[in-house]
Tab-separated table of C-alpha atoms in Angstrom:
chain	number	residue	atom	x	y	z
B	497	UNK	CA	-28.634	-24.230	-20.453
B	498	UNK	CA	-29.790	-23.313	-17.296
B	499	UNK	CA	-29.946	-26.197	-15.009
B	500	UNK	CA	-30.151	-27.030	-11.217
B	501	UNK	CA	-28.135	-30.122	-11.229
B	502	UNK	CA	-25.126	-28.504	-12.878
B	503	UNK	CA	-22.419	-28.416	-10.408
B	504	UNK	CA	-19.363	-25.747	-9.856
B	505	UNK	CA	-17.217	-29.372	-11.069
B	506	UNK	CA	-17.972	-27.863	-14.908
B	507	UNK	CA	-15.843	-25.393	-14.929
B	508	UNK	CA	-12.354	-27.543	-14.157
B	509	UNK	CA	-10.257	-26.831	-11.686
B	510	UNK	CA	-6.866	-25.141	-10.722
B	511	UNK	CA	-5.375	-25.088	-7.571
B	512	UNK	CA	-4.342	-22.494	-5.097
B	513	UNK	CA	-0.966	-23.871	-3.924
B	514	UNK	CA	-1.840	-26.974	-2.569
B	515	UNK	CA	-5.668	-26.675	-2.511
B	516	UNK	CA	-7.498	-27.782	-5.813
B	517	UNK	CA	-10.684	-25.718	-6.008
B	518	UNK	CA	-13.558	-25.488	-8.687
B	519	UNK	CA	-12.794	-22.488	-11.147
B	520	UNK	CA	-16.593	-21.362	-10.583
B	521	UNK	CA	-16.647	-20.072	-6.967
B	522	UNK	CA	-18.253	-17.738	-4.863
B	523	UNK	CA	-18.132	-14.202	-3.242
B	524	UNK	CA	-19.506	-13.012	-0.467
B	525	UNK	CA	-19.653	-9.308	-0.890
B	526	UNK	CA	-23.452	-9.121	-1.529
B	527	UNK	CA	-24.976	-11.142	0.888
B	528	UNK	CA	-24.016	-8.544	3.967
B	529	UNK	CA	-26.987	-6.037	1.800
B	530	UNK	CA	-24.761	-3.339	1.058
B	531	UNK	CA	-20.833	-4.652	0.088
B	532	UNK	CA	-18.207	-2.487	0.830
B	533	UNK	CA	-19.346	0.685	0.810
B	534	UNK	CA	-21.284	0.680	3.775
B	535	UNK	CA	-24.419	2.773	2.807
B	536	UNK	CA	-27.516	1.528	0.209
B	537	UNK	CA	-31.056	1.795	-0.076
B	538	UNK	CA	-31.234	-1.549	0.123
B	539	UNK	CA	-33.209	-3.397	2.874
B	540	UNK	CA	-31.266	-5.562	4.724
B	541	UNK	CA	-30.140	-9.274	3.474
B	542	UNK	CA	-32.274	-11.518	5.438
B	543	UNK	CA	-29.713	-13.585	7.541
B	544	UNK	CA	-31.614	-16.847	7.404
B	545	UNK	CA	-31.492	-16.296	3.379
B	546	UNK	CA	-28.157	-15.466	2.818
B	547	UNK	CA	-27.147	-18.974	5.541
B	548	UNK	CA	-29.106	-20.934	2.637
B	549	UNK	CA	-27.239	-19.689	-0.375
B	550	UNK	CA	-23.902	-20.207	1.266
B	551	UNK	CA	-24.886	-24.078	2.394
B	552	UNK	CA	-26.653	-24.055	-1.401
B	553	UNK	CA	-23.351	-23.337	-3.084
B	554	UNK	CA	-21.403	-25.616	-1.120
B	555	UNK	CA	-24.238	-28.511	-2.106
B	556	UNK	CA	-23.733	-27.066	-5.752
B	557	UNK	CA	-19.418	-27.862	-5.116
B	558	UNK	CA	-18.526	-24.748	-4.984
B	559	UNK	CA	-15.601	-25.116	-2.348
B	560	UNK	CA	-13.598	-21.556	-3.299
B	561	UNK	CA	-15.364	-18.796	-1.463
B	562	UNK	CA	-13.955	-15.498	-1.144
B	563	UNK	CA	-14.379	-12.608	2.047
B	564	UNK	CA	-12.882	-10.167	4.128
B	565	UNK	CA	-13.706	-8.891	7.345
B	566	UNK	CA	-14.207	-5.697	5.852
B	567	UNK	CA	-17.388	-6.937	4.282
B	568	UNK	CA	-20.109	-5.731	6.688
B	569	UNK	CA	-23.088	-3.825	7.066
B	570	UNK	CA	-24.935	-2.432	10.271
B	571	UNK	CA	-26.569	-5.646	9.957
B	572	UNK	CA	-24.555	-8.442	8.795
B	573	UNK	CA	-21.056	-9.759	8.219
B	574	UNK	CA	-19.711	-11.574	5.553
B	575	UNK	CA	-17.308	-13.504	7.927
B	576	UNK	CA	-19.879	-14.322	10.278
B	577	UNK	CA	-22.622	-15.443	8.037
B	578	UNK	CA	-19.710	-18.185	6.527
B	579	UNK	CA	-19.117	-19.304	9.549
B	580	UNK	CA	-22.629	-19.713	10.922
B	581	UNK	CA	-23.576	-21.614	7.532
B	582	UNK	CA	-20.768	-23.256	6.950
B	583	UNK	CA	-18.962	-24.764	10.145
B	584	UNK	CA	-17.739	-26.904	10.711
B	585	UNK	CA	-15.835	-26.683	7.306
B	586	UNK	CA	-15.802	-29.514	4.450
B	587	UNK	CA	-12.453	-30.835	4.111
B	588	UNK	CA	-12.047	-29.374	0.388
B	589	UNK	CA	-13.355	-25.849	1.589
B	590	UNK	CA	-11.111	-22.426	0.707
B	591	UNK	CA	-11.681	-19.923	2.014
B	592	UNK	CA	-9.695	-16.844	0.487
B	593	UNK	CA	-10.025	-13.217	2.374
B	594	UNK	CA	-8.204	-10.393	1.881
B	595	UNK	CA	-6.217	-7.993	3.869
B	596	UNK	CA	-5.322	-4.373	3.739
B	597	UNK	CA	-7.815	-1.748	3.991
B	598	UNK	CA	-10.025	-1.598	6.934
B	599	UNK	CA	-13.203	0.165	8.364
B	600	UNK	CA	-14.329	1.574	11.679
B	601	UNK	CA	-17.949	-0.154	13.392
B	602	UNK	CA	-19.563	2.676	11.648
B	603	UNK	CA	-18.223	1.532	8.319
B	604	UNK	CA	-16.310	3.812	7.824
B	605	UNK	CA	-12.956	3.594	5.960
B	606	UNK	CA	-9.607	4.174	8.324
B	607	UNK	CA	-6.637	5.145	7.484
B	608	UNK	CA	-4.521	3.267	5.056
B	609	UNK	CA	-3.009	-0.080	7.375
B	610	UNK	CA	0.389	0.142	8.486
B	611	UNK	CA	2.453	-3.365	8.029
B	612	UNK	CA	2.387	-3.639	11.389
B	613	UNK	CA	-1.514	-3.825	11.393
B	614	UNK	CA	-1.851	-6.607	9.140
B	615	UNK	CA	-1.240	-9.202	12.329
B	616	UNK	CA	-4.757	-7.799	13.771
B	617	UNK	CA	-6.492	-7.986	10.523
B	618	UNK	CA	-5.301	-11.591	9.884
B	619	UNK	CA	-6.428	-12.030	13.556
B	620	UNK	CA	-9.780	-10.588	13.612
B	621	UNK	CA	-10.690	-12.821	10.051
B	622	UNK	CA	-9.939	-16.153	12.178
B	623	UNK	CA	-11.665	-14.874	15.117
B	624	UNK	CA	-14.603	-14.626	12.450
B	625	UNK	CA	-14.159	-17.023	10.816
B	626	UNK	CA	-13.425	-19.632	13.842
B	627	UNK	CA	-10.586	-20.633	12.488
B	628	UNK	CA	-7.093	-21.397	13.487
B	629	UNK	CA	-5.414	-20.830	10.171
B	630	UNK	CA	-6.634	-18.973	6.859
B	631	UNK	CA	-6.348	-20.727	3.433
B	632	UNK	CA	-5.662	-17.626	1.428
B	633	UNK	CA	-4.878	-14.498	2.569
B	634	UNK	CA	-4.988	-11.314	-0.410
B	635	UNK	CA	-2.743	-8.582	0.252
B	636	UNK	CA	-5.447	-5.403	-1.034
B	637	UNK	CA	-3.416	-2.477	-2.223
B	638	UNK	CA	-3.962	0.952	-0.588
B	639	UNK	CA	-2.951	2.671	-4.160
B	640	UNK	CA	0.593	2.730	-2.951
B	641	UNK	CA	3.317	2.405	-5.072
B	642	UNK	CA	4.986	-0.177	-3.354
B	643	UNK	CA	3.684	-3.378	-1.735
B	644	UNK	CA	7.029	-4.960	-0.516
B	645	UNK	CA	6.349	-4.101	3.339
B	646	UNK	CA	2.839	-5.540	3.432
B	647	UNK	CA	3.563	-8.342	1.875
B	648	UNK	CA	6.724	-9.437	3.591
B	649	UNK	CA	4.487	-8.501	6.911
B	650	UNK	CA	1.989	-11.364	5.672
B	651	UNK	CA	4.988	-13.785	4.279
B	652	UNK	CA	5.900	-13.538	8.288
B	653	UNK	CA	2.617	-14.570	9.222
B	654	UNK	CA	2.718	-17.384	6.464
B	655	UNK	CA	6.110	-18.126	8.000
B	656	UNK	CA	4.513	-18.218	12.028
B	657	UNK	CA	1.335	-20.701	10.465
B	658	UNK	CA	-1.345	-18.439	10.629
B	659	UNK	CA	-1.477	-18.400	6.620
B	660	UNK	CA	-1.116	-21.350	4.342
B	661	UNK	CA	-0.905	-19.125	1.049
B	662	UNK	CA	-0.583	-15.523	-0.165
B	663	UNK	CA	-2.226	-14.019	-2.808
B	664	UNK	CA	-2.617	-10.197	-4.173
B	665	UNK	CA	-5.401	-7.683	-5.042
B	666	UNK	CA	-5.936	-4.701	-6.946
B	667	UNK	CA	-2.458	-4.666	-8.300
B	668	UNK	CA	0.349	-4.039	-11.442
B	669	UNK	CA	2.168	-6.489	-13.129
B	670	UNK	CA	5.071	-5.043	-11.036
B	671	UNK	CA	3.419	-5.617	-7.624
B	672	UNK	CA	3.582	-9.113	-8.485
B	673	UNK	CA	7.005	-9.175	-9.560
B	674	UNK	CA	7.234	-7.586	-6.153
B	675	UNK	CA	5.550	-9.932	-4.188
B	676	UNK	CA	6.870	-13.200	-6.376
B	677	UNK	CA	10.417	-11.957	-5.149
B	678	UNK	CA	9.312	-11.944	-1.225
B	679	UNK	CA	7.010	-15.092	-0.838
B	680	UNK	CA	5.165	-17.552	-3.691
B	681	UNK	CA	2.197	-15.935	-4.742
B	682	UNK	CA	-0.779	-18.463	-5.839
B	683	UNK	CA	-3.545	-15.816	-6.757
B	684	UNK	CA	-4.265	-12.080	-8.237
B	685	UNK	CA	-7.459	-10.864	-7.741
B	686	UNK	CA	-8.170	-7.926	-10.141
B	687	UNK	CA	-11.041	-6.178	-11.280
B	688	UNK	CA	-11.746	-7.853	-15.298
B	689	UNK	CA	-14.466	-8.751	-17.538
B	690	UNK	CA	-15.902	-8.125	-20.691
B	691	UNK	CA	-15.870	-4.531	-20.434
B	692	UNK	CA	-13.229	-4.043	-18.152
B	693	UNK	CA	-10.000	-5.434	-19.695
B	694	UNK	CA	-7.073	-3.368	-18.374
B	695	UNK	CA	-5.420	-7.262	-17.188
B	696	UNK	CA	-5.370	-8.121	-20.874
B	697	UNK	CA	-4.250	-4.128	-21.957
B	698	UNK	CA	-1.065	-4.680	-19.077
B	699	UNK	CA	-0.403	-8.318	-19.422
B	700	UNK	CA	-1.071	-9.209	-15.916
B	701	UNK	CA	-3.581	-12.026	-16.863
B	702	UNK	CA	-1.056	-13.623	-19.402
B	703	UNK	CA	1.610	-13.178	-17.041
B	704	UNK	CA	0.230	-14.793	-14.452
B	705	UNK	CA	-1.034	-18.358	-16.459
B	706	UNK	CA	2.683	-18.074	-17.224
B	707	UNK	CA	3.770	-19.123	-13.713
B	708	UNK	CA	0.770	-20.703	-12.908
B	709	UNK	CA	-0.901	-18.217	-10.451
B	710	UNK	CA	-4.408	-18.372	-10.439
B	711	UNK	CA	-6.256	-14.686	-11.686
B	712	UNK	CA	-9.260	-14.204	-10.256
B	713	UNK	CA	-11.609	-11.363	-11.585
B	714	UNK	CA	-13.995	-9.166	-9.092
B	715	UNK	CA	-16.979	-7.323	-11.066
B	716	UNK	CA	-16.575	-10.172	-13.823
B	717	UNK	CA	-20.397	-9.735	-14.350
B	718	UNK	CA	-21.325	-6.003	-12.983
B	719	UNK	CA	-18.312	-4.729	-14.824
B	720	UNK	CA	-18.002	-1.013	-14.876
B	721	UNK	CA	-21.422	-0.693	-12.541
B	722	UNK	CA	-18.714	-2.386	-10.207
B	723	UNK	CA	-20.984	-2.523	-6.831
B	724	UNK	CA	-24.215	-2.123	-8.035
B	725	UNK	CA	-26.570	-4.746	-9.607
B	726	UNK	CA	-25.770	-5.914	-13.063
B	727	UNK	CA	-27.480	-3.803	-16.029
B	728	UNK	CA	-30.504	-5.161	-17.207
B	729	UNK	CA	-29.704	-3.531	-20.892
B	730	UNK	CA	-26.964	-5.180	-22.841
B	731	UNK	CA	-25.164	-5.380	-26.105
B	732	UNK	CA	-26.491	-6.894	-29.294
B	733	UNK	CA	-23.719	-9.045	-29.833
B	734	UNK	CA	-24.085	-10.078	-25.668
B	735	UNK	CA	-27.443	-10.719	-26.303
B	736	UNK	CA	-26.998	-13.279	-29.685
B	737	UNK	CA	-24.821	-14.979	-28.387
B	738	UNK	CA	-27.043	-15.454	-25.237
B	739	UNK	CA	-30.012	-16.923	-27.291
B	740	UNK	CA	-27.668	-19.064	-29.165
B	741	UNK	CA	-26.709	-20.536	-26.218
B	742	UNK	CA	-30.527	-20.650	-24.544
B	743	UNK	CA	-28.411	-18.550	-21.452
B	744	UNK	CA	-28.757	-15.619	-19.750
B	745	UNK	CA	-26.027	-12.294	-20.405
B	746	UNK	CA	-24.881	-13.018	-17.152
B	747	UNK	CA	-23.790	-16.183	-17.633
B	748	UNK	CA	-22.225	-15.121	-21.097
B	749	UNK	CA	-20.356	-13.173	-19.358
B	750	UNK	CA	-19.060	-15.777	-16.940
B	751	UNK	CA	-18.274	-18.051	-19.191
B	752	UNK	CA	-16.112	-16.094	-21.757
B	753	UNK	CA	-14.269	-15.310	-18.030
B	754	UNK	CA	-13.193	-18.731	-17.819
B	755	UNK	CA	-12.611	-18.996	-21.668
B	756	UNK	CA	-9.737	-16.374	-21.083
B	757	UNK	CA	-7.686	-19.243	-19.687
B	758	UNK	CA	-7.454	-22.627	-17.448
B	759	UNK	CA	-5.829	-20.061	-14.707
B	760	UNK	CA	-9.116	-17.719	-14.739
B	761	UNK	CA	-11.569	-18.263	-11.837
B	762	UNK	CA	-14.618	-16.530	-11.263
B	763	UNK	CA	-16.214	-15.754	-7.986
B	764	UNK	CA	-19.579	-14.245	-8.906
B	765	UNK	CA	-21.264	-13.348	-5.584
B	766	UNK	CA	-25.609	-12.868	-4.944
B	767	UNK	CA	-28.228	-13.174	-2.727
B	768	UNK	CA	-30.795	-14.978	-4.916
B	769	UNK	CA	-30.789	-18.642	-4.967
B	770	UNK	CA	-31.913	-18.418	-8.516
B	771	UNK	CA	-29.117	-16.311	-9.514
B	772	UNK	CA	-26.927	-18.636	-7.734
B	773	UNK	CA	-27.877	-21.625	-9.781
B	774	UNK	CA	-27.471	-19.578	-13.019
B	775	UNK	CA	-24.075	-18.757	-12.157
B	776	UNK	CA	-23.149	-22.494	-11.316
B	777	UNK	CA	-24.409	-23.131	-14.408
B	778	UNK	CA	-21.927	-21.061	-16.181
B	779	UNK	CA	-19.603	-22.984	-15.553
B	780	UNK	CA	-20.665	-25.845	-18.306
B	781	UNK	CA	-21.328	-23.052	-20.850
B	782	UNK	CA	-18.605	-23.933	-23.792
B	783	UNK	CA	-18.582	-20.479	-26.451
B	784	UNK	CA	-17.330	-21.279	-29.694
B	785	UNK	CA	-14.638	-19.561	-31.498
B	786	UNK	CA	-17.557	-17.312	-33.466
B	787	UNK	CA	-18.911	-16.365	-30.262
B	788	UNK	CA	-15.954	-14.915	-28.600
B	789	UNK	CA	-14.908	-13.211	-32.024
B	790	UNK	CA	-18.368	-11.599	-31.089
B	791	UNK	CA	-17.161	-11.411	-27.799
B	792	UNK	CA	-14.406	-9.800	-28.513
B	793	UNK	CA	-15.608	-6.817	-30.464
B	794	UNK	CA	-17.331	-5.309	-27.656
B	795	UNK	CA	-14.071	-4.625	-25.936
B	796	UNK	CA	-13.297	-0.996	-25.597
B	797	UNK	CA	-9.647	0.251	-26.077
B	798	UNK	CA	-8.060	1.915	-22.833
B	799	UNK	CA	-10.043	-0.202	-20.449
């Protein structure tokens, strides 16, 4: 089902407050060479490469792209390769990056941000970006137990313009309620997929197609290798229902992502234009109720 001419439009839409995007979009975490943790073996991403994926996926309609300015590598920045590829920016571009944690030049991690912080954070990613407002900005949480200063701190920036909407990352179901009771909060971005369920164990995924926040999963097709490439070994039951389907595991795995519900986006991220087609691709993948019974049985309780 692979196909070069399948666009991100197959996979429906849902919108981020007031900005309808494509449910298959695209993150950016991969194409700096070495994510977020700042040290691989990996040679460098070639800059002129990772420029023609970005203007690739926009010609495929992706138009929801996801960063941070804490995506960056000795070599390369997320932020900066966007805007280099990308600017000036189509009309029905997103552009979602998160907040939160932040690193030193060196890449190494700081300190957890103060509330007052944020402002230079949300600063630095227009700066980067070349922008004069952000689309989306994701609150990251630091592990703390409460989220309510952050937050509010960004819902003051939403407040000044420098925002148009607020999401969350990394979070509870009650860090939403949290958030929902400070500012509206269009998107939760949580680490989910096939073999990472804790959003369907906690409700948070059900709770938020309830009031119509958009969930988007990280590591929907790594899963628990989180960072690291995607395994090349897979299930049986993975592997059927890929032949069935004439598609690879990866894309299985996409798919029954957006089968989980109309609010469900996915924002696979690579640095092969092959891989990026495959993923697009996804998106028109329809499983049937037999495959995501078979689907289903690989999930593992307490995950």
């Amino acid at each position: 089902m692979i196909s070069e001419t399948t666009t991100a439009a197959a996979a429906g839409t849902w919108k981020l407050g007031d900005r309808e995007v494509n449910r298959l979009g695209f993150g950016t975490m991969r194409l700096t060479g070495n994510g977020m943790r700042g040290s691989t073996d990996d040679a460098p991403t070639d800059r002129d490469l990772a420029v023609r994926v970005l203007r690739r996926a926009v010609e495929l309609g992706v138009n929801h792209i996801d960063t941070a300015a804490f995506y960056f590598s000795p070599l390369r920045s997320a932020n900066e390769l966007i805007n280099r590829a990308l600017a000036p920016y189509p009309d029905d571009l997103v552009i979602v990056t998160k907040v939160g944690p932040g690193r030193d030049p060196s890449g190494e991690w700081l300190a957890p941000t103060t509330p007052e912080q944020l402002r230079g954070q949300v600063e630095e990613n227009l700066r980067q970006l070349g922008r004069d407002h952000l689309d989306v900005v994701n609150l990251r949480r630091m592990d703390q137990d409460s989220i309510a200063e952050h937050f509010g701190a960004l819902a003051e920036l939403r407040d000044a313009g420098l925002i148009r909407h607020l999401g969350i990352s990394s979070v509870k179901p009650e860090h939403l309620a949290e958030a929902q009771a400070i500012a509206p909060v269009v998107c939760v971005q949580n680490w989910y997929g096939l073999d990472h369920r804790l959003a369907d164990t906690n409700g948070l995924l059900d709770s938020c197609g309830e009031q119509g926040i958009a969930f988007v999963p990280y590591f929907a097709i790594s899963g628990d290798r989180r960072e690291a490439s995607a395994s090349d070994t897979h299930d049986d039951e993975l592997l059927a229902v890929a032949r069935a389907h004439g598609a690879t595991p990866a894309q299985v795995r996409l798919a029954w992502t957006l089968h989980r519900g109309p609010h469900v986006l996915a924002i696979p991220g690579t640095r092969d234009p092959d891989h990026l087609i495959e993923n697009v691709a996804a998106g028109a993948l329809r499983l049937s109720q037999d495959d995501l019974a078979r689907l289903q049985s690989l999930h593992r309780s307490g995950v």
